[in-house]
mmCIF file of C-alpha atoms in Angstrom:
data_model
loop_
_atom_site.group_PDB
_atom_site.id
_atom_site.type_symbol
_atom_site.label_atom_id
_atom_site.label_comp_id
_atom_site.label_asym_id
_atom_site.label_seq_id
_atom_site.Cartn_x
_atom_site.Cartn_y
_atom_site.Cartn_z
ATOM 1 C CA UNK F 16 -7.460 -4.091 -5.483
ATOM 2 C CA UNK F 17 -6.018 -6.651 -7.772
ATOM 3 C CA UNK F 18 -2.224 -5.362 -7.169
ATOM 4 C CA UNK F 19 -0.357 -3.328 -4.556
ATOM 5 C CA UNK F 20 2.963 -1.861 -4.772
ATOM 6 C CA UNK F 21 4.823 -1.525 -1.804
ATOM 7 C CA UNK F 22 8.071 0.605 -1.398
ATOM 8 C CA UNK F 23 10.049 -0.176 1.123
ATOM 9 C CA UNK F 24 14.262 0.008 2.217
ATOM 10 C CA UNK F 25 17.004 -2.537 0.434
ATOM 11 C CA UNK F 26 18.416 -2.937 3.758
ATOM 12 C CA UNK F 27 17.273 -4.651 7.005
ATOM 13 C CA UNK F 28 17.484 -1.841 9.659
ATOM 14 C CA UNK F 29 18.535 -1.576 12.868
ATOM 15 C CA UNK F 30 15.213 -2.898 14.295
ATOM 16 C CA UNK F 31 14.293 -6.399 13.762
ATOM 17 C CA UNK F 32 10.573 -5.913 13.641
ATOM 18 C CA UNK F 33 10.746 -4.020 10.361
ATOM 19 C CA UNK F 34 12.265 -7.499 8.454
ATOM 20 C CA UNK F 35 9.371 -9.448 10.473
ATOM 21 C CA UNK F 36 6.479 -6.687 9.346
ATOM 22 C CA UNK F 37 8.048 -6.821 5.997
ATOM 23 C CA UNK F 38 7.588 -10.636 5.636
ATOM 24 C CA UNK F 39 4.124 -10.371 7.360
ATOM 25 C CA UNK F 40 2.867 -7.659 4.845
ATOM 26 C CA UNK F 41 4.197 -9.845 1.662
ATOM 27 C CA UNK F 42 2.337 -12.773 2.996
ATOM 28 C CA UNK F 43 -0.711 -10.601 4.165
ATOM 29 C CA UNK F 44 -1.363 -8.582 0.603
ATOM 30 C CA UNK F 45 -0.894 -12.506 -0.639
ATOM 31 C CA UNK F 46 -3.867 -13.817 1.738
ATOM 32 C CA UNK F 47 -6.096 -11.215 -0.049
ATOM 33 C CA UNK F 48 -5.361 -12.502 -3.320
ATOM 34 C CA UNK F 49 -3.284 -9.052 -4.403
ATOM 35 C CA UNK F 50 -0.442 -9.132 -6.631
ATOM 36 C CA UNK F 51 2.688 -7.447 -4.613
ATOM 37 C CA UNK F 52 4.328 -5.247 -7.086
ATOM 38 C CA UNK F 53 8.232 -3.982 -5.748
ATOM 39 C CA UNK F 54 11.046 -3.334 -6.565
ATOM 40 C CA UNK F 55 12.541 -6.566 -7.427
ATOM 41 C CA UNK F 56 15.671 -7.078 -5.315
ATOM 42 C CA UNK F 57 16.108 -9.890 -2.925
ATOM 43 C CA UNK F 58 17.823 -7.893 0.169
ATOM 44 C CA UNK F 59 16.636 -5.898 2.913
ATOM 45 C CA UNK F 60 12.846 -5.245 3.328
ATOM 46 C CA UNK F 61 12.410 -5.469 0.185
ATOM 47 C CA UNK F 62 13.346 -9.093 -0.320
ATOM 48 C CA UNK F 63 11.493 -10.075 2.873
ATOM 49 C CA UNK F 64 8.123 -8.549 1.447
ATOM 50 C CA UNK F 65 8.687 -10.715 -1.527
ATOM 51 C CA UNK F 66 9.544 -13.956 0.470
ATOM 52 C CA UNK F 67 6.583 -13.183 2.852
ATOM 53 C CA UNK F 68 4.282 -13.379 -0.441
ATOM 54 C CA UNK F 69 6.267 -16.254 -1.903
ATOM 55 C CA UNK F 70 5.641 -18.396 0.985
ATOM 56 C CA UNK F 71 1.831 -18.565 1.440
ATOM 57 C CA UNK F 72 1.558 -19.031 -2.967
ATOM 58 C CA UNK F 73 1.293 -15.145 -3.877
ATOM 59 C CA UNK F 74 2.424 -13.555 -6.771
ATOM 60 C CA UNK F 75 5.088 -11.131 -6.844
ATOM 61 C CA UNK F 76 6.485 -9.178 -9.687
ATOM 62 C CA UNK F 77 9.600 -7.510 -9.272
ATOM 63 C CA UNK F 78 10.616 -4.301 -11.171
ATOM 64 C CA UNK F 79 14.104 -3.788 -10.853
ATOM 65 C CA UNK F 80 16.860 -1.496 -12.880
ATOM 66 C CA UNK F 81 19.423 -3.419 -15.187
ATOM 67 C CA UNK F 82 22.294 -1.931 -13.336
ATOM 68 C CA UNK F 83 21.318 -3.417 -9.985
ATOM 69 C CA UNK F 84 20.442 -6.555 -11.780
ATOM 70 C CA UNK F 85 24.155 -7.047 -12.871
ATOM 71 C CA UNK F 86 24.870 -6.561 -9.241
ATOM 72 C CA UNK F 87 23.350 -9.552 -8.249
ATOM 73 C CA UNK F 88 20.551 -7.915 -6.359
ATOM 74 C CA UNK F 89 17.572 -9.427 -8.344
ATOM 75 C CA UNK F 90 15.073 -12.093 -6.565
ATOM 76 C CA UNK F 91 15.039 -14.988 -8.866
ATOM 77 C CA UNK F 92 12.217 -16.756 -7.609
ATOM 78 C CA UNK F 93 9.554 -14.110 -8.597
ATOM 79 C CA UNK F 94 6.555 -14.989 -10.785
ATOM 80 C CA UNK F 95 7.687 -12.197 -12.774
ATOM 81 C CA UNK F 96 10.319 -9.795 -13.268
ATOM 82 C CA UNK F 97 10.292 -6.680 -15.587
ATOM 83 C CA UNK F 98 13.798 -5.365 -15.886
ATOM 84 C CA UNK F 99 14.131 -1.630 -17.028
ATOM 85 C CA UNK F 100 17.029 0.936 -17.633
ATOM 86 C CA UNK F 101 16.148 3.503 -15.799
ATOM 87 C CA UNK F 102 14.945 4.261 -11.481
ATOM 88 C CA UNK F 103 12.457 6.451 -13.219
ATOM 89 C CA UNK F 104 11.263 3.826 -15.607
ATOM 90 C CA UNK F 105 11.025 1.886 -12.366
ATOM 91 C CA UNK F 106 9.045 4.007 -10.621
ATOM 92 C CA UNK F 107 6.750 4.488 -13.517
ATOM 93 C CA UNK F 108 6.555 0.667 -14.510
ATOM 94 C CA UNK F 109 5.715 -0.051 -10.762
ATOM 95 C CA UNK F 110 2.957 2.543 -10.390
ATOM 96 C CA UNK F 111 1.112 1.502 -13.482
ATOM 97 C CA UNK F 112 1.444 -2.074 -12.123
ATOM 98 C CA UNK F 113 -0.238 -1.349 -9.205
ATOM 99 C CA UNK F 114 -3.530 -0.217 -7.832
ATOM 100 C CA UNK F 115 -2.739 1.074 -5.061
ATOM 101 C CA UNK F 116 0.660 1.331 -2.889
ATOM 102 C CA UNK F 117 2.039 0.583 0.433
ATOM 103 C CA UNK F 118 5.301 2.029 2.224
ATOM 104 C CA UNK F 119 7.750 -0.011 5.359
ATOM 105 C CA UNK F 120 10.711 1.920 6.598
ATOM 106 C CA UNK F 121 13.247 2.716 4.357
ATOM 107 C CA UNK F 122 15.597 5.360 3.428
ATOM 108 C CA UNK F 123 15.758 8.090 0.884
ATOM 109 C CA UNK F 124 14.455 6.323 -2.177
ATOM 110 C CA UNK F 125 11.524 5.122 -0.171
ATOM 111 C CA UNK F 126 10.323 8.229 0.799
ATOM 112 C CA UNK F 127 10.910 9.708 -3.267
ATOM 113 C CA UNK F 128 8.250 6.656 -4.202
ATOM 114 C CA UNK F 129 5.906 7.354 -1.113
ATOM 115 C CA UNK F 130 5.856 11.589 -2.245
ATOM 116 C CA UNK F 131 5.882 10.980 -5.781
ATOM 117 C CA UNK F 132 2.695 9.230 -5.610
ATOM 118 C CA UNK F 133 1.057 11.244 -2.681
ATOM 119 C CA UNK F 134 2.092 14.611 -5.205
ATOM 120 C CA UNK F 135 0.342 12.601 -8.165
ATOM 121 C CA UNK F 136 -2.714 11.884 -6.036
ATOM 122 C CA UNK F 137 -2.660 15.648 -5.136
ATOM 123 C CA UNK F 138 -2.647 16.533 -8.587
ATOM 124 C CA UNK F 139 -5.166 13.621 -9.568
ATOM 125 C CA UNK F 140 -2.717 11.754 -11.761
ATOM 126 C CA UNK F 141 -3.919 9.003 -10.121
ATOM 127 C CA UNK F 142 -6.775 7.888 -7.865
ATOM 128 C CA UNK F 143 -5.128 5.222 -6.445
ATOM 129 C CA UNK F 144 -5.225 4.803 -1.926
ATOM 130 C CA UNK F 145 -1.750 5.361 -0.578
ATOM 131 C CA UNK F 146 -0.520 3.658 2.493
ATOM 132 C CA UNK F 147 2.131 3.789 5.166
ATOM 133 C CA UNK F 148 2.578 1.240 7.659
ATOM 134 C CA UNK F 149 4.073 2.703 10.843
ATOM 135 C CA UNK F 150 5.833 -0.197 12.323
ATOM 136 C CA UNK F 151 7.180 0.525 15.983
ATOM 137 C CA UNK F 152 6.694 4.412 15.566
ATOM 138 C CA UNK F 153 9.151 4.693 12.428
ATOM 139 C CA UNK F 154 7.122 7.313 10.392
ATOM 140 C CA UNK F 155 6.064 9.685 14.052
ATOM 141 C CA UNK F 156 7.600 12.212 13.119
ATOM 142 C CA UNK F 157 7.302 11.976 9.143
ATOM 143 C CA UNK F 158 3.185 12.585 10.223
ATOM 144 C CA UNK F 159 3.699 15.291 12.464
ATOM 145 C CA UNK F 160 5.918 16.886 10.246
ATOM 146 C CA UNK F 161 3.179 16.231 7.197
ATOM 147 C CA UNK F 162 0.644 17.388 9.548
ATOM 148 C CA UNK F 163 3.175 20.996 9.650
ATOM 149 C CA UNK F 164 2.876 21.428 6.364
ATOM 150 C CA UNK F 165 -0.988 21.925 6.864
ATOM 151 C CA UNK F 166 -0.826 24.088 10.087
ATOM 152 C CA UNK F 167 1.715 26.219 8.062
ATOM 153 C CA UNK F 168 -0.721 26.723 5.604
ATOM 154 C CA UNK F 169 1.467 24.812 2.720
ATOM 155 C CA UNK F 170 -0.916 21.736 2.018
ATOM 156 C CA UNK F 171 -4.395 20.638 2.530
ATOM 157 C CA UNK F 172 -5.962 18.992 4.900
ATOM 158 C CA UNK F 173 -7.546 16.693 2.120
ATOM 159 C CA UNK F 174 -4.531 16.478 0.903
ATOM 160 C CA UNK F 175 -2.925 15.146 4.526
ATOM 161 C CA UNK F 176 -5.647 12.889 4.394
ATOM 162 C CA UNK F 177 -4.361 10.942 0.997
ATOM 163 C CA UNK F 178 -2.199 9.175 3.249
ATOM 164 C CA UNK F 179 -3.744 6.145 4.583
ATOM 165 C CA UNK F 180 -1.793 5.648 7.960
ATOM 166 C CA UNK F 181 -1.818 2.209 10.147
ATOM 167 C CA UNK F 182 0.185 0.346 12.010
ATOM 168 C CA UNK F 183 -1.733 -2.754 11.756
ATOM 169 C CA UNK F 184 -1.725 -4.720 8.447
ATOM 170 C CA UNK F 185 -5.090 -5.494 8.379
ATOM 171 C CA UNK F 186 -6.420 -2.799 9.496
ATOM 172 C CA UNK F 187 -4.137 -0.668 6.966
ATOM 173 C CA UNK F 188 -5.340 -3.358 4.173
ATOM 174 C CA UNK F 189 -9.274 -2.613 5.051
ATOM 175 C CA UNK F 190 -8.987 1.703 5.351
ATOM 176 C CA UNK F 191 -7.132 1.054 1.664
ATOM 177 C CA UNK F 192 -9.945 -0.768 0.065
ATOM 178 C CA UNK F 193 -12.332 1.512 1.612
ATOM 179 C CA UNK F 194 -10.657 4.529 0.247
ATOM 180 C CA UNK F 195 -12.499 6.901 -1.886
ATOM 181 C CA UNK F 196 -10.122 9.429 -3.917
ATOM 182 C CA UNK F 197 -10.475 13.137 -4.160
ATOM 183 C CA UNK F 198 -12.861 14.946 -7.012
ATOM 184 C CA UNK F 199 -10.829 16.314 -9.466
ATOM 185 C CA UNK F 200 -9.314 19.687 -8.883
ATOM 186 C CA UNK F 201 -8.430 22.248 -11.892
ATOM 187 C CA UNK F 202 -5.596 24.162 -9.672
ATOM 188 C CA UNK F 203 -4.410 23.144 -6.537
ATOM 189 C CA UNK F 204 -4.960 26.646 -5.297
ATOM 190 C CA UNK F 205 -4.696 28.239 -1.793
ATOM 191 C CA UNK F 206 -4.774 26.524 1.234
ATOM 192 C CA UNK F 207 -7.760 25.841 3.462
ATOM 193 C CA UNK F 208 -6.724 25.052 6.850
#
């Protein structure tokens, strides 16, 4: 992987280990020589990820949207910085960008990037490994509930799989590079449990 896009929240949390994992996953995905692709702002997690990369030499492009540009949320110390119109132009520049993605704790715009690319790996859109670092616990119950939506009969267990989960960097960084994505599918059709 030449570039990894990680989605994360614009504000720090309650927990002070997600701003620390944040920093140590920017200068981690540096280490290995990956480009971090995000979101471009330089608060919350998502400015820590970029500072963690910043600070060993990495390189960091930031998409962000005009409108949060003019609120003064952009990094300006990026290597690059694509600014766009649009979230969705965001969330399409960022996923071409990238070969593969990573998500920290965030909020409700976190978790649209983390399903919009697990749905576009479902429907082979893209064959790029997906994954979710579980710092202290954050994402428990985001798994079990995923894991529901199999036992319910609503989604795959290859599907479940797609979701690379860790909640070591390293080892999160390895299981991505070793992924290998899903033939293609014509339908996604019924179930198999």
């Amino acid at each position: 992987m030449k570039s990894i896009a990680v989605y994360c929240g614009s504000s720090e949390g309650s927990n002070k280990n997600f701003m620390a994992k944040a920093f140590e996953l920017g200068a981690a995905i540096a280490k290995h020589r990956i480009n971090l692709v995000y979101g471009g702002a330089h608060v919350g997690l998502m400015g820590a990820v970029a500072d963690g990369a910043l600070s060993v030499g990495g390189t960091v492009t930031g998409v962000l949207p005009r409108f949060l540009a003019a609120k003064e949320l952009q990094h300006m110390t990026l290597t690059e910085t694509f600014l766009v119109d649009t979230m969705h132009q965001r969330k399409a520049m960022m996923s071409e960008l990238a070969e593969g993605f990573i998500t920290l704790p965030g909020g409700f715009g976190t978790m649209e990037e983390l399903f919009e690319m697990l749905t576009w790996a479902q429907l082979s859109l893209h064959k790029k490994p997906i994954g979710l670092l579980n710092v202290d616990g954050y994402y428990d119950s985001l798994i079990r509930f995923i894991e529901d939506m199999n036992k319910n009969g609503l989604l795959k267990k290859e599907h479940v799989d797609l979701l690379i989960v860790s909640d070591n960097i390293e080892d999160l960084l390895l299981k991505m590079k070793e992924f290998v994505p899903l033939k293609d599918e014509k339908w996604v059709a019924a179930v198999n449990r």
